[in-house]
Tab-separated table of N, CA and C in Angstrom:
chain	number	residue	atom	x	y	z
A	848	UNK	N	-64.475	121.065	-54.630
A	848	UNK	CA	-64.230	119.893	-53.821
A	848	UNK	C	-63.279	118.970	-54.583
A	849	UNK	N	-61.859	118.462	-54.064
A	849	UNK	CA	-61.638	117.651	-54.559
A	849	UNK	C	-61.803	116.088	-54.517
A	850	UNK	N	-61.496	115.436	-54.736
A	850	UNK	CA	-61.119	113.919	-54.870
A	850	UNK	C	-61.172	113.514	-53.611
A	851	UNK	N	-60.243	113.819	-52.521
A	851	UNK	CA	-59.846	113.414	-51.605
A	851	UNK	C	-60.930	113.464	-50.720
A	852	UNK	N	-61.815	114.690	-50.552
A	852	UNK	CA	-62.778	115.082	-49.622
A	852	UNK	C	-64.024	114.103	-49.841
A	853	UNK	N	-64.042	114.043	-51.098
A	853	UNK	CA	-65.573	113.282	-51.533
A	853	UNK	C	-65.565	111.902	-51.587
A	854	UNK	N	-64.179	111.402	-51.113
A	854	UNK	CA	-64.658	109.658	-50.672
A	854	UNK	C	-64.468	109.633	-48.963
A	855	UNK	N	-64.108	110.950	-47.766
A	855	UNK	CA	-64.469	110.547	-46.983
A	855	UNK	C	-66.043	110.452	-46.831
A	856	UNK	N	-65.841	108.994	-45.433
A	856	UNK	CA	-67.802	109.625	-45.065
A	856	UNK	C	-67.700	108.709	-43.576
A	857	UNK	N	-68.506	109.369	-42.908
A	857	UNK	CA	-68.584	109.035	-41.624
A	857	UNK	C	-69.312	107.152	-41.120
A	858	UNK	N	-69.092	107.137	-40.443
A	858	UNK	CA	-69.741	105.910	-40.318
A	858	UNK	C	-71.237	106.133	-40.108
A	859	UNK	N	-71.761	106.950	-40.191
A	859	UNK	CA	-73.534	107.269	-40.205
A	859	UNK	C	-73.814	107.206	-41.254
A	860	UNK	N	-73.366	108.036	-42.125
A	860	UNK	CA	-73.341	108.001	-43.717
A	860	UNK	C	-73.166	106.115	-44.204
A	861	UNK	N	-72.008	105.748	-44.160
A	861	UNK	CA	-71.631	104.402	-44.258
A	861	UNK	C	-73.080	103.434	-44.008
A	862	UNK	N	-73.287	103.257	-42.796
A	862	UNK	CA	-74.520	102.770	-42.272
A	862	UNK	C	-75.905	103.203	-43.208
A	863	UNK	N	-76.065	104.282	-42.944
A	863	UNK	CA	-77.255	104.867	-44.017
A	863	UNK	C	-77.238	103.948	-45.351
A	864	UNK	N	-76.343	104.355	-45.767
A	864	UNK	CA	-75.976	103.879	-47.751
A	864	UNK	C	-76.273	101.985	-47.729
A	865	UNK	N	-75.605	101.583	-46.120
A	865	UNK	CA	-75.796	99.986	-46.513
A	865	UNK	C	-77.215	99.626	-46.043
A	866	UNK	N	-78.017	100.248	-45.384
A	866	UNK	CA	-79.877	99.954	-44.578
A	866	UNK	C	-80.325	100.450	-45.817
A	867	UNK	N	-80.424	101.088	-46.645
A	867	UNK	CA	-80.756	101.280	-47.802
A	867	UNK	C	-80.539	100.855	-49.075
A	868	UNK	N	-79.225	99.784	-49.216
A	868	UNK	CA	-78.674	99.220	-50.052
A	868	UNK	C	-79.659	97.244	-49.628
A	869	UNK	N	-79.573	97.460	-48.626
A	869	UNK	CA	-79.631	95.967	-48.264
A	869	UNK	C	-81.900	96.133	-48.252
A	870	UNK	N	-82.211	97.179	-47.722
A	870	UNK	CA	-83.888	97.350	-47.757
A	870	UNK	C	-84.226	97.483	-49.605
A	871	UNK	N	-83.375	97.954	-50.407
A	871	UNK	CA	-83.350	98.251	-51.517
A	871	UNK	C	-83.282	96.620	-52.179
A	872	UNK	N	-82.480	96.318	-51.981
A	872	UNK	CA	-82.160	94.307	-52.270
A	872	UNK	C	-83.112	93.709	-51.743
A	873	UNK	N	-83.547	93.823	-51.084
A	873	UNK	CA	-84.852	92.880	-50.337
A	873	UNK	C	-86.228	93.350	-51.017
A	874	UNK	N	-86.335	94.515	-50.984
A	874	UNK	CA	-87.702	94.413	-51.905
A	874	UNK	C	-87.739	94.439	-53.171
A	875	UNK	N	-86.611	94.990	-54.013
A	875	UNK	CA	-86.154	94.008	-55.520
A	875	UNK	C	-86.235	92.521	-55.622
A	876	UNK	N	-86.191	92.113	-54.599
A	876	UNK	CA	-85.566	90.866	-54.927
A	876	UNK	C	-87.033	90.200	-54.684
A	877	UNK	N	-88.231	90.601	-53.536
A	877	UNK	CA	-89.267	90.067	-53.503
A	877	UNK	C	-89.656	89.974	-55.020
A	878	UNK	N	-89.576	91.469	-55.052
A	878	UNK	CA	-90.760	91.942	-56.468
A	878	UNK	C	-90.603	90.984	-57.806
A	879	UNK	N	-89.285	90.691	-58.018
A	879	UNK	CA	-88.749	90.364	-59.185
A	879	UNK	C	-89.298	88.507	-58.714
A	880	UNK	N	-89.100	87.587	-57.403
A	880	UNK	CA	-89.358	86.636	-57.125
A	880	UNK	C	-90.911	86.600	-57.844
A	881	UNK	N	-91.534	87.434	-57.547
A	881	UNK	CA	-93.101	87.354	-58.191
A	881	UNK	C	-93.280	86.425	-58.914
A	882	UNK	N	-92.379	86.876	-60.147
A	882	UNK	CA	-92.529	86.207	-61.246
A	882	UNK	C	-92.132	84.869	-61.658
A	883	UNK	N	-91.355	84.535	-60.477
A	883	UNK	CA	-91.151	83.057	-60.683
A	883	UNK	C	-92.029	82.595	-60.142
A	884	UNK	N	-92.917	82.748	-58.747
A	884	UNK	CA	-93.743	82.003	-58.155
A	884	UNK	C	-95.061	81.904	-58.537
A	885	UNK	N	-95.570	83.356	-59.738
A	885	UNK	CA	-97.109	82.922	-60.487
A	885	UNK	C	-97.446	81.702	-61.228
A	886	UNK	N	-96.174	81.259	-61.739
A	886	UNK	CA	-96.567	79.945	-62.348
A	886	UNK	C	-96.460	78.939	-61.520
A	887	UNK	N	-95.679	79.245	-60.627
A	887	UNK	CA	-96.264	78.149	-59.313
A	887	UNK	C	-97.308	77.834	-58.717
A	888	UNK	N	-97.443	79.248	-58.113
A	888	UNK	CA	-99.189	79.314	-57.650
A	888	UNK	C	-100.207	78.947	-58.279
A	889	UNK	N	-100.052	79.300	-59.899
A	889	UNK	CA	-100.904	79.444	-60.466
A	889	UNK	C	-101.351	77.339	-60.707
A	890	UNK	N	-100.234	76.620	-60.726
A	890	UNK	CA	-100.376	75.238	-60.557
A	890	UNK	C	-101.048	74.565	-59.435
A	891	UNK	N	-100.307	75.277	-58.192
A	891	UNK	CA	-100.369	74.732	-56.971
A	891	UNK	C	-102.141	74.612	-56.540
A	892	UNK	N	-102.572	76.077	-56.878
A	892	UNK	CA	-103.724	76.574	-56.240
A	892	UNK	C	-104.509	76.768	-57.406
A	893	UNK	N	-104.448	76.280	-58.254
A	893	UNK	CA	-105.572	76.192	-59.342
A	893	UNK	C	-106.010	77.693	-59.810
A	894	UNK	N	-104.919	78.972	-59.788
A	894	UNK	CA	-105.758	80.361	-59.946
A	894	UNK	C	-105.469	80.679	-61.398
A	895	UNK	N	-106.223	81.342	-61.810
A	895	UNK	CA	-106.396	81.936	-63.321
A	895	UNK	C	-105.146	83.143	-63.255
A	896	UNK	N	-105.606	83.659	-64.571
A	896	UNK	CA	-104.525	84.693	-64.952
A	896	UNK	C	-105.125	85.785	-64.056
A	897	UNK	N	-106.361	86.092	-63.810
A	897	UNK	CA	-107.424	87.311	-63.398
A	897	UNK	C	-107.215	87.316	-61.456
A	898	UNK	N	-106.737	86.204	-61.166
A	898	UNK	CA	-106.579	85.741	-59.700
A	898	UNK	C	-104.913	86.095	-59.244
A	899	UNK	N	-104.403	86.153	-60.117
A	899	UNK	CA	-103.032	86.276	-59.998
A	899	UNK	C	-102.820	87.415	-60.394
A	900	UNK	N	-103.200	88.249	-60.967
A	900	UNK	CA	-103.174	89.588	-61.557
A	900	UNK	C	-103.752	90.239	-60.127
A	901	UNK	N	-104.784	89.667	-59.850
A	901	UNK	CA	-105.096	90.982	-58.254
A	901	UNK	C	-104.222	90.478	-57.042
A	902	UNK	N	-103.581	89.272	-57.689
A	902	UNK	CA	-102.337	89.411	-56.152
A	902	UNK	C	-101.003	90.110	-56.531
A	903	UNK	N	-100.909	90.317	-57.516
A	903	UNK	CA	-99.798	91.497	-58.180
A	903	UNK	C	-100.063	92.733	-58.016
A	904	UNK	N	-101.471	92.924	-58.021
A	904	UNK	CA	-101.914	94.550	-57.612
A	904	UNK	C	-102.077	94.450	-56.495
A	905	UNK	N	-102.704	93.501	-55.685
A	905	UNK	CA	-102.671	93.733	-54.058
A	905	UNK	C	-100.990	93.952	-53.521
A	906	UNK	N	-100.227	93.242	-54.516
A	906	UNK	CA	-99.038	93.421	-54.043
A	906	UNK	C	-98.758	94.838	-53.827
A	907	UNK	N	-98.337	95.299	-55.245
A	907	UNK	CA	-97.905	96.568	-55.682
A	907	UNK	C	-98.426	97.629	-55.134
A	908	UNK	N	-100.163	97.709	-54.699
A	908	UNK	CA	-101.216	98.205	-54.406
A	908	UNK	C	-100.652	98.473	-52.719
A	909	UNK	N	-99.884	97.627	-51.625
A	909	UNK	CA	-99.690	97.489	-50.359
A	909	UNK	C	-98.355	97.990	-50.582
A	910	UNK	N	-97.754	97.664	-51.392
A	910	UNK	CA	-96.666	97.945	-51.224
A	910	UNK	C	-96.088	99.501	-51.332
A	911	UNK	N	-97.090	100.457	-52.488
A	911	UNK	CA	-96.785	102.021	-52.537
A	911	UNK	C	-98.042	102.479	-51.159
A	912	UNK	N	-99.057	101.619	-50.623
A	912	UNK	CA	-99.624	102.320	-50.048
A	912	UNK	C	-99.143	102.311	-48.475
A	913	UNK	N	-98.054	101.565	-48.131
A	913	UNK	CA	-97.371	101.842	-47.325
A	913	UNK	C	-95.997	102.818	-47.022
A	914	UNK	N	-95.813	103.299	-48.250
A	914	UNK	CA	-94.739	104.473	-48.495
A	914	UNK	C	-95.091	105.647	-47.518
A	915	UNK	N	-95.942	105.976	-47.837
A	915	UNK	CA	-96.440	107.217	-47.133
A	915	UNK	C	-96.354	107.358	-45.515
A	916	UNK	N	-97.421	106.456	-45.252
A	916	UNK	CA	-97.162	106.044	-43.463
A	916	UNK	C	-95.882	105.985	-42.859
A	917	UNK	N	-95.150	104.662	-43.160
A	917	UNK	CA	-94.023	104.575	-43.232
A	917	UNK	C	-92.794	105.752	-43.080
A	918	UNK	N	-93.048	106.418	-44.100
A	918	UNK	CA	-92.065	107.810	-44.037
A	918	UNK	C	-92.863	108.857	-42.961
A	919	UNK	N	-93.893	108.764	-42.584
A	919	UNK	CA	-94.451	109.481	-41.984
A	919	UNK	C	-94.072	109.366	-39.974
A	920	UNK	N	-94.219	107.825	-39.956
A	920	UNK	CA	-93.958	107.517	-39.153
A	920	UNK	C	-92.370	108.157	-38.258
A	921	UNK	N	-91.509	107.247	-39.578
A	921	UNK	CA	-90.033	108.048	-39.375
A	921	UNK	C	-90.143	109.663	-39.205
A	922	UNK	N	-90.676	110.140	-40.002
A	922	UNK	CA	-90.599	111.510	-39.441
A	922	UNK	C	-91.108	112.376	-37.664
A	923	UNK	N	-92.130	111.670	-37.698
A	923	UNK	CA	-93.093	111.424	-36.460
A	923	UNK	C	-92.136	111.598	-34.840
A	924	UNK	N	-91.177	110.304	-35.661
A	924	UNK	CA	-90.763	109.342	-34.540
A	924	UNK	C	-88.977	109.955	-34.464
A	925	UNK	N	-88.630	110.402	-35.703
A	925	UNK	CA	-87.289	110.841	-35.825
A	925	UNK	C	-86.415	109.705	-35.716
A	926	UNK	N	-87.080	108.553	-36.359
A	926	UNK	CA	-86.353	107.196	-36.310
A	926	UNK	C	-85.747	106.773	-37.831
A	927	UNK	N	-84.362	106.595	-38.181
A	927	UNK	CA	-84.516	106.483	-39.445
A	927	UNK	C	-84.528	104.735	-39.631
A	928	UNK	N	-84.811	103.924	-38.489
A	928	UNK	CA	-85.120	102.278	-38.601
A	928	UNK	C	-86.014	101.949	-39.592
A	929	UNK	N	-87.359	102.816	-39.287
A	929	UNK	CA	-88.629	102.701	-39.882
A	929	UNK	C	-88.689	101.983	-41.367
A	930	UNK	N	-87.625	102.359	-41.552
A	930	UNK	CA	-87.774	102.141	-43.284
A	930	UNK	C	-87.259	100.394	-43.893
A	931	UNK	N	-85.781	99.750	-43.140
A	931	UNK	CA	-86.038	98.567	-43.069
A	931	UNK	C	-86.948	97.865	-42.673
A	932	UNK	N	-87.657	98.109	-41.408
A	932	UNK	CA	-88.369	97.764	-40.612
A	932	UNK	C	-89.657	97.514	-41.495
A	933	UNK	N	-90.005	98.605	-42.006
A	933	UNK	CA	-91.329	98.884	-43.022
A	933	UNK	C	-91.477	97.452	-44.001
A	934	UNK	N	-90.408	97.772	-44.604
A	934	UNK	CA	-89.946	96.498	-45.748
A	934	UNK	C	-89.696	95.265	-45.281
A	935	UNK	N	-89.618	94.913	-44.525
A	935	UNK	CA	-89.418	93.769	-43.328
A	935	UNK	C	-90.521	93.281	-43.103
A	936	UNK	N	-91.411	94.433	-42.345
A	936	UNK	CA	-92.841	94.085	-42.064
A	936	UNK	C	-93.674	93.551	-43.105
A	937	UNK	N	-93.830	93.976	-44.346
A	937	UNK	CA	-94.002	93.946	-45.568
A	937	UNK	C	-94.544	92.777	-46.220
A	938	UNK	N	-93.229	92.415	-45.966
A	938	UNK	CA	-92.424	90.903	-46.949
A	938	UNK	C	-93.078	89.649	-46.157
């Protein structure tokens, strides 16, 4: 393959790479927010380190245990929306 062949790409492809670029940015960007807002919370709402630690695992905890469904769904449904949508719902 040369050069030339491997930077065309269809506009499905195109689309694909950016719903996955932009669902990819959005739940980085929650995850990483975390960490600015525990010391918030942790002011706001009077919670300990032990209170804030199970909303990091409830996080993390909801967040891989919706992987599965999610992809399942899309498959199900032959929808490839599901997956912003998922992360959307999510957040």
């Amino acid at each position: 393959m040369d050069n030339k062949s491997a930077c065309i790409h269809s506009p499905a492809q195109r689309r694909a790479l950016l719903t996955g670029g932009v669902a990819h940015f959005i739940h980085d960007g929650f995850t990483d927010m975390l960490y600015i807002f525990f010391p918030i919370w942790q002011m706001q709402f009077a919670l300990s380190f032990t209170e804030i630690g199970i909303l990091k695992t409830l996080f993390s905890g909801t967040m891989a245990g919706f992987q599965v469904p999610s992809g399942a769904v899309s498959t199900n449904r032959n929808i490839r929306l599901d997956d912003k949508k998922g992360t959307l719902r999510k957040a």
